[in-house]
Short mmCIF file of C-alpha atoms and ligand atoms in Angstrom, two decimals:
data_model
loop_
_atom_site.label_atom_id
_atom_site.label_comp_id
_atom_site.label_asym_id
_atom_site.label_seq_id
_atom_site.Cartn_x
_atom_site.Cartn_y
_atom_site.Cartn_z
CA MET A 255 -20.85 4.04 -45.87
CA PRO A 256 -18.79 1.08 -47.15
CA SER A 257 -18.47 -1.83 -44.74
CA LEU A 258 -15.17 -2.33 -42.91
CA ILE A 259 -15.91 -6.04 -42.71
CA PRO A 260 -15.02 -8.17 -45.76
CA TYR A 261 -18.09 -9.74 -47.38
CA GLU A 262 -17.11 -13.36 -46.61
CA ILE A 263 -16.72 -12.53 -42.89
CA ILE A 264 -20.12 -10.79 -42.82
CA ASN A 265 -21.60 -13.89 -44.39
CA TYR A 266 -19.87 -16.16 -41.88
CA LEU A 267 -20.90 -14.02 -38.88
CA GLU A 268 -24.52 -13.73 -40.03
CA ASN A 269 -24.79 -17.51 -39.91
CA ASN A 270 -22.71 -18.20 -36.82
CA LEU A 271 -23.47 -15.52 -34.20
CA THR A 272 -25.49 -17.96 -32.14
CA GLN A 273 -26.13 -18.19 -28.37
CA GLY A 274 -22.88 -18.36 -26.40
CA SER A 275 -20.80 -18.92 -29.54
CA VAL A 276 -18.42 -15.99 -29.09
CA SER A 277 -15.73 -14.99 -26.61
CA CYS A 278 -13.23 -12.19 -26.98
CA VAL A 279 -9.74 -11.19 -25.90
CA THR A 280 -9.28 -7.44 -25.66
CA GLY A 281 -6.19 -5.25 -25.32
CA ALA A 282 -5.14 -1.64 -25.00
CA GLY A 283 -6.40 -0.77 -28.53
CA ILE A 284 -10.08 -1.14 -27.56
CA SER A 285 -9.66 1.67 -25.01
CA ALA A 286 -7.64 3.96 -27.30
CA GLU A 287 -10.89 5.53 -28.52
CA SER A 288 -11.79 6.25 -24.87
CA GLY A 289 -8.70 8.45 -24.68
CA ILE A 290 -6.34 5.97 -23.01
CA PRO A 291 -3.29 5.69 -25.26
CA THR A 292 -1.63 2.30 -25.66
CA PHE A 293 1.32 2.42 -23.25
CA ARG A 294 3.95 2.05 -25.97
CA GLY A 295 2.07 4.18 -28.51
CA LYS A 296 2.29 7.93 -29.14
CA GLY A 297 1.52 9.85 -25.95
CA GLY A 298 1.60 6.55 -24.01
CA LEU A 299 2.83 6.18 -20.46
CA TRP A 300 6.20 4.67 -21.42
CA GLU A 301 7.14 7.78 -23.45
CA LYS A 302 7.51 9.68 -20.18
CA TYR A 303 8.25 6.89 -17.69
CA ASP A 304 10.82 4.13 -18.15
CA PRO A 305 9.00 0.78 -17.84
CA GLU A 306 12.22 -0.79 -16.50
CA THR A 307 11.53 1.22 -13.32
CA TYR A 308 7.84 1.96 -13.35
CA ALA A 309 6.42 -1.38 -14.50
CA TYR A 310 8.39 -3.64 -12.13
CA PRO A 311 7.55 -4.23 -8.43
CA GLN A 312 11.17 -3.70 -7.38
CA GLY A 313 11.45 -0.46 -9.35
CA LEU A 314 8.31 0.92 -7.68
CA LEU A 315 9.51 -0.16 -4.20
CA ASN A 316 12.87 1.56 -4.79
CA LEU A 317 11.06 4.74 -5.79
CA LEU A 318 8.89 4.55 -2.68
CA ARG A 319 12.03 4.39 -0.52
CA LYS A 320 14.26 6.82 -2.38
CA ARG A 321 12.07 9.12 -4.52
CA PRO A 322 8.44 9.11 -3.31
CA ASP A 323 7.95 12.42 -5.16
CA LYS A 324 8.68 10.65 -8.49
CA LEU A 325 6.36 7.80 -7.54
CA ALA A 326 3.62 10.32 -6.69
CA ASN A 327 4.04 12.04 -10.09
CA PHE A 328 3.70 8.68 -11.82
CA ILE A 329 0.57 7.76 -9.84
CA ILE A 330 -0.97 11.17 -10.59
CA ASP A 331 -0.32 10.82 -14.35
CA PHE A 332 -1.45 7.18 -14.40
CA TYR A 333 -4.78 7.79 -12.67
CA SER A 334 -5.43 11.14 -14.39
CA MET A 335 -5.35 9.18 -17.67
CA LEU A 336 -7.78 6.50 -16.38
CA GLN A 337 -10.10 8.72 -14.32
CA GLU A 338 -11.62 10.62 -17.24
CA ALA A 339 -12.09 7.66 -19.58
CA LYS A 340 -15.59 6.43 -20.41
CA PRO A 341 -16.61 3.27 -22.30
CA ASN A 342 -16.65 3.84 -26.08
CA PRO A 343 -18.95 2.17 -28.66
CA ALA A 344 -16.64 -0.88 -28.79
CA HIS A 345 -17.05 -1.61 -25.06
CA ILE A 346 -20.78 -0.93 -25.37
CA ALA A 347 -21.14 -3.25 -28.40
CA LEU A 348 -19.50 -6.11 -26.45
CA ALA A 349 -21.80 -5.51 -23.47
CA HIS A 350 -24.76 -5.63 -25.89
CA LEU A 351 -23.55 -8.92 -27.44
CA GLU A 352 -23.26 -10.36 -23.91
CA LYS A 353 -26.77 -9.20 -23.02
CA LYS A 354 -28.11 -10.87 -26.18
CA GLY A 355 -26.50 -14.13 -25.01
CA ILE A 356 -24.12 -14.29 -28.00
CA LEU A 357 -20.93 -13.24 -26.22
CA ASP A 358 -19.92 -15.53 -23.38
CA ALA A 359 -16.72 -14.11 -21.89
CA THR A 360 -14.72 -10.90 -22.26
CA ILE A 361 -11.13 -11.76 -21.47
CA THR A 362 -9.21 -8.54 -21.11
CA GLN A 363 -5.61 -7.50 -20.63
CA ASN A 364 -6.82 -4.02 -19.74
CA ILE A 365 -6.85 -2.63 -16.24
CA ASP A 366 -9.13 0.34 -16.91
CA ASN A 367 -12.47 -1.16 -15.73
CA LEU A 368 -14.20 0.08 -18.93
CA HIS A 369 -15.79 -3.27 -19.87
CA LYS A 370 -17.57 -3.43 -16.52
CA LEU A 371 -18.58 0.24 -16.74
CA ALA A 372 -20.09 -0.51 -20.18
CA GLY A 373 -22.28 -3.21 -18.58
CA SER A 374 -20.39 -6.44 -19.33
CA ASN A 375 -20.72 -8.93 -16.49
CA ASN A 376 -18.53 -11.87 -17.43
CA VAL A 377 -15.24 -9.97 -17.58
CA ILE A 378 -12.05 -11.92 -16.93
CA GLU A 379 -9.33 -9.44 -15.97
CA LEU A 380 -6.01 -11.12 -16.70
CA HIS A 381 -3.89 -8.15 -15.63
CA GLY A 382 -6.06 -6.97 -12.75
CA ASN A 383 -7.91 -3.69 -12.30
CA ALA A 384 -6.38 -0.32 -11.44
CA PHE A 385 -9.47 0.61 -9.41
CA ARG A 386 -9.01 -2.31 -7.02
CA ILE A 387 -6.59 -3.14 -4.22
CA ILE A 388 -5.64 -6.65 -3.12
CA CYS A 389 -4.07 -8.14 -0.01
CA PRO A 390 -1.02 -10.14 -1.16
CA GLY A 391 -1.49 -12.44 1.86
CA CYS A 392 -5.11 -13.58 1.96
CA GLY A 393 -6.16 -12.28 -1.49
CA ASN A 394 -8.98 -10.08 -0.14
CA LYS A 395 -9.97 -7.42 -2.71
CA ILE A 396 -11.50 -3.97 -2.31
CA MET A 397 -12.89 -1.92 -5.21
CA PHE A 398 -12.29 1.84 -5.17
CA SER A 399 -14.96 4.21 -6.42
CA LYS A 400 -14.04 6.96 -8.90
CA GLU A 401 -14.56 9.47 -6.07
CA ARG A 402 -12.01 7.68 -3.89
CA ILE A 403 -9.45 7.68 -6.71
CA ASN A 404 -10.17 11.42 -7.27
CA GLU A 405 -9.49 12.03 -3.58
CA PHE A 406 -6.28 9.95 -3.72
CA VAL A 407 -4.98 11.88 -6.73
CA SER A 408 -5.88 15.33 -5.40
CA LEU A 409 -4.26 14.61 -2.02
CA LEU A 410 -1.08 13.48 -3.80
CA LYS A 411 -1.13 16.68 -5.87
CA ASP A 412 -1.43 18.78 -2.68
CA LYS A 413 1.49 17.02 -0.98
CA HIS A 414 3.69 17.34 -4.03
CA GLY A 415 7.32 16.70 -3.04
CA SER A 416 6.75 16.10 0.69
CA ARG A 417 8.18 12.66 1.54
CA ILE A 418 6.23 12.27 4.80
CA GLY A 419 3.00 13.59 3.29
CA ILE A 420 3.18 11.19 0.32
CA THR A 421 4.00 8.19 2.54
CA LYS A 422 1.03 9.01 4.80
CA ILE A 423 -1.36 9.21 1.84
CA LEU A 424 -0.09 5.90 0.42
CA SER A 425 -0.54 4.23 3.84
CA ARG A 426 -4.09 5.55 4.04
CA PHE A 427 -5.14 4.32 0.59
CA PHE A 428 -3.22 1.03 0.89
CA PRO A 429 -4.08 0.08 4.49
CA ARG A 430 -3.15 -3.09 6.34
CA CYS A 431 -5.49 -6.05 5.88
CA ASN A 432 -6.90 -7.97 8.87
CA CYS A 433 -4.27 -10.60 8.08
CA SER A 434 -1.63 -7.88 8.78
CA LEU A 435 -0.15 -7.48 5.28
CA ARG A 436 -0.52 -4.20 3.44
CA TYR A 437 -2.86 -3.95 0.44
CA ARG A 438 -1.37 -3.11 -2.97
CA VAL A 439 -2.92 -2.10 -6.26
CA ASP A 440 -4.45 -5.14 -8.00
CA ILE A 441 -2.45 -4.89 -11.21
CA VAL A 442 -0.12 -7.55 -12.59
CA LEU A 443 3.25 -5.85 -12.94
CA PHE A 444 6.04 -6.95 -15.31
CA GLY A 445 7.59 -10.23 -14.20
CA GLU A 446 4.59 -11.20 -12.04
CA MET A 447 2.39 -14.27 -12.56
CA LEU A 448 -1.11 -13.87 -13.93
CA PRO A 449 -3.87 -14.67 -11.40
CA GLU A 450 -4.50 -18.42 -11.52
CA ASN A 451 -8.27 -18.19 -11.14
CA GLU A 452 -8.63 -15.72 -14.03
CA LEU A 453 -6.37 -17.79 -16.27
CA SER A 454 -8.37 -20.92 -15.59
CA LEU A 455 -11.67 -19.08 -16.31
CA ALA A 456 -10.14 -17.76 -19.54
CA TYR A 457 -9.09 -21.23 -20.68
CA LYS A 458 -12.58 -22.59 -19.90
CA ALA A 459 -14.21 -19.90 -22.05
CA LEU A 460 -11.70 -20.39 -24.87
CA LYS A 461 -12.27 -24.13 -24.89
CA LYS A 462 -15.99 -23.81 -25.54
CA CYS A 463 -16.20 -20.80 -27.88
CA LYS A 464 -16.79 -21.26 -31.61
CA ILE A 465 -15.61 -17.77 -32.53
CA LEU A 466 -12.87 -15.83 -30.75
CA LEU A 467 -12.60 -12.10 -31.43
CA VAL A 468 -9.13 -10.68 -30.69
CA ILE A 469 -9.68 -6.94 -30.37
CA GLY A 470 -7.05 -4.17 -30.17
CA SER A 471 -4.18 -6.28 -28.94
CA SER A 472 -0.75 -6.89 -30.43
CA LEU A 473 -0.64 -10.05 -28.29
CA ALA A 474 3.07 -9.46 -27.88
CA VAL A 475 2.86 -10.27 -24.17
CA TYR A 476 3.14 -13.90 -23.01
CA PRO A 477 1.05 -15.76 -21.79
CA ALA A 478 -1.85 -13.74 -23.27
CA SER A 479 -0.39 -14.50 -26.71
CA MET A 480 -1.09 -18.21 -26.15
CA LEU A 481 -4.83 -17.75 -25.56
CA PRO A 482 -6.02 -17.46 -29.20
CA LEU A 483 -3.80 -20.39 -30.18
CA PHE A 484 -5.45 -22.48 -27.45
CA ALA A 485 -8.92 -21.48 -28.73
CA LYS A 486 -7.88 -22.40 -32.26
CA GLU A 487 -6.58 -25.81 -31.17
CA ASN A 488 -9.98 -26.39 -29.60
CA GLY A 489 -11.83 -25.65 -32.83
CA ALA A 490 -12.57 -21.90 -32.63
CA ARG A 491 -12.25 -19.50 -35.55
CA VAL A 492 -10.04 -16.60 -34.55
CA ILE A 493 -11.03 -13.21 -35.96
CA GLU A 494 -8.70 -10.28 -35.33
CA ILE A 495 -10.06 -6.74 -35.11
CA ASN A 496 -7.21 -4.25 -35.14
CA SER A 497 -6.36 -0.90 -36.70
CA GLN A 498 -3.27 -2.50 -38.25
CA MET A 499 -1.62 -5.84 -38.92
CA ASN A 500 0.98 -7.06 -36.44
CA ASP A 501 3.18 -10.11 -35.85
CA PHE A 502 0.24 -12.04 -34.38
CA SER A 503 -2.10 -11.41 -37.34
CA GLN A 504 -0.81 -14.35 -39.36
CA ASN A 505 -2.08 -16.74 -36.65
CA CYS A 506 -5.67 -15.55 -37.11
CA ASP A 507 -8.21 -17.10 -39.47
CA HIS A 508 -9.61 -13.69 -40.47
CA ARG A 509 -8.55 -10.09 -40.03
CA ILE A 510 -10.78 -7.03 -39.96
CA ILE A 511 -8.65 -3.90 -40.18
CA GLY A 512 -10.03 -0.67 -38.71
CA SER A 513 -11.35 1.01 -35.60
CA ALA A 514 -12.67 -1.40 -32.96
CA SER A 515 -15.68 0.78 -32.20
CA LYS A 516 -16.80 1.01 -35.85
CA ILE A 517 -16.28 -2.70 -36.54
CA LEU A 518 -17.98 -3.93 -33.35
CA THR A 519 -20.94 -1.60 -33.91
CA GLU A 520 -21.27 -3.11 -37.38
CA ILE A 521 -21.08 -6.65 -35.95
CA VAL A 522 -23.93 -5.83 -33.55
CA SER A 523 -26.04 -4.76 -36.53
CA LEU A 524 -25.62 -8.27 -38.02
CA ILE A 525 -27.56 -9.95 -35.21
CA ARG A 526 -30.87 -11.16 -36.52
P1 NAD B 603 -0.54 -3.13 -27.33
O1 NAD B 603 -0.26 -1.71 -26.97
O2 NAD B 603 0.60 -4.07 -27.43
O3 NAD B 603 -1.35 -3.21 -28.70
C1 NAD B 603 -2.45 -2.38 -28.93
C2 NAD B 603 -3.03 -2.81 -30.25
O4 NAD B 603 -4.22 -2.08 -30.45
C3 NAD B 603 -2.12 -2.53 -31.43
O5 NAD B 603 -1.99 -3.73 -32.17
C4 NAD B 603 -2.84 -1.44 -32.22
O6 NAD B 603 -2.66 -1.58 -33.62
C5 NAD B 603 -4.28 -1.66 -31.81
N1 NAD B 603 -5.16 -0.49 -31.84
C6 NAD B 603 -4.88 0.78 -31.47
N2 NAD B 603 -5.96 1.57 -31.59
C7 NAD B 603 -6.96 0.77 -32.06
C8 NAD B 603 -8.32 0.99 -32.39
N3 NAD B 603 -8.91 2.19 -32.27
N4 NAD B 603 -9.06 -0.06 -32.84
C9 NAD B 603 -8.50 -1.30 -32.99
N5 NAD B 603 -7.21 -1.55 -32.69
C10 NAD B 603 -6.44 -0.54 -32.23
O7 NAD B 603 -1.63 -3.60 -26.27
P2 NAD B 603 -1.83 -4.97 -25.55
O8 NAD B 603 -1.71 -6.07 -26.54
O9 NAD B 603 -3.08 -4.83 -24.76
O10 NAD B 603 -0.59 -5.07 -24.55
C11 NAD B 603 -0.17 -3.98 -23.77
C12 NAD B 603 -0.19 -4.22 -22.27
O11 NAD B 603 -0.37 -2.96 -21.59
C13 NAD B 603 -1.34 -5.08 -21.81
O12 NAD B 603 -0.80 -5.96 -20.91
C14 NAD B 603 -2.30 -4.15 -21.09
O13 NAD B 603 -2.63 -4.69 -19.82
C15 NAD B 603 -1.54 -2.90 -20.79
N6 NAD B 603 -2.28 -1.67 -21.12
C16 NAD B 603 -3.57 -1.50 -20.68
C17 NAD B 603 -4.27 -0.35 -21.00
C18 NAD B 603 -5.68 -0.18 -20.51
O14 NAD B 603 -6.07 -0.76 -19.51
N7 NAD B 603 -6.50 0.61 -21.23
C19 NAD B 603 -3.67 0.65 -21.76
C20 NAD B 603 -2.36 0.46 -22.18
C21 NAD B 603 -1.68 -0.71 -21.86
#
């Protein structure tokens, strides 16, 4: 089978995939082959739900007060999409590169937990994790198992339309913290700040990497769009892996066009 990677990039990678030399920034495209559509893409979440309502904290709070049935439908669709997804060869290739000591950090904009499920340990989740809840007061975090999410979704399905029933389920899965505030899902919604700790870890990794792989992201969302530029300023070579060119591509030193899982599997095969 012909290689998806241009010869000069193969040559460069063969000589430069050294210990700790690589970090990566991943986006929705890396999980597309796990069956999670990009939100704005065909079959994506924003085809059915208006992000002006469903991606903003105030929009979700208004729904909770006025139309909990609509909120429940959204939660059911959102988690049904995430629940079934399994890591694909792209996630697995990154976990392998980390295990070999070549990949330092996986900086992700995804909230689907697939990098961790694939076995990556140093995952910096810039937009949070849909399987985790956080106390907005003290910052305490609790991870939900798949089984707990299954239970949450099936209870919501049972109580379809019942305002009191839905509110009770939400209170049970988002309980009050010891500090008295109520937990919320640990996802960065539109208009919210990125978690400071994760951003600072991301900048540290970007400062020291020699090669930055930007995988399956249009990088249209600020401040994630600044990360590769920061790496470049600090001497890294930025290599984009994407199924198509986009507005960000021109900022990259190299582009490899094609499926993330095929390209990353091929990169793993280059390790000596
Ligand atoms: P995006 O939707 O803006 O861009 C996705 C990119 O992936 C596109 O450039 C597309 O060409 C590329 N792509 C699609 N399939 C691919 C494949 N098989 N191989 C390689 N590239 C492929 O995504 P974004 O830049 O991550 O920004 C969207 C925002 O939505 C992010 O903030 C992210 O948190 C969120 N989001 C997350 C998930 C998830 O957790 N899986 C899914 C959808 C959206």
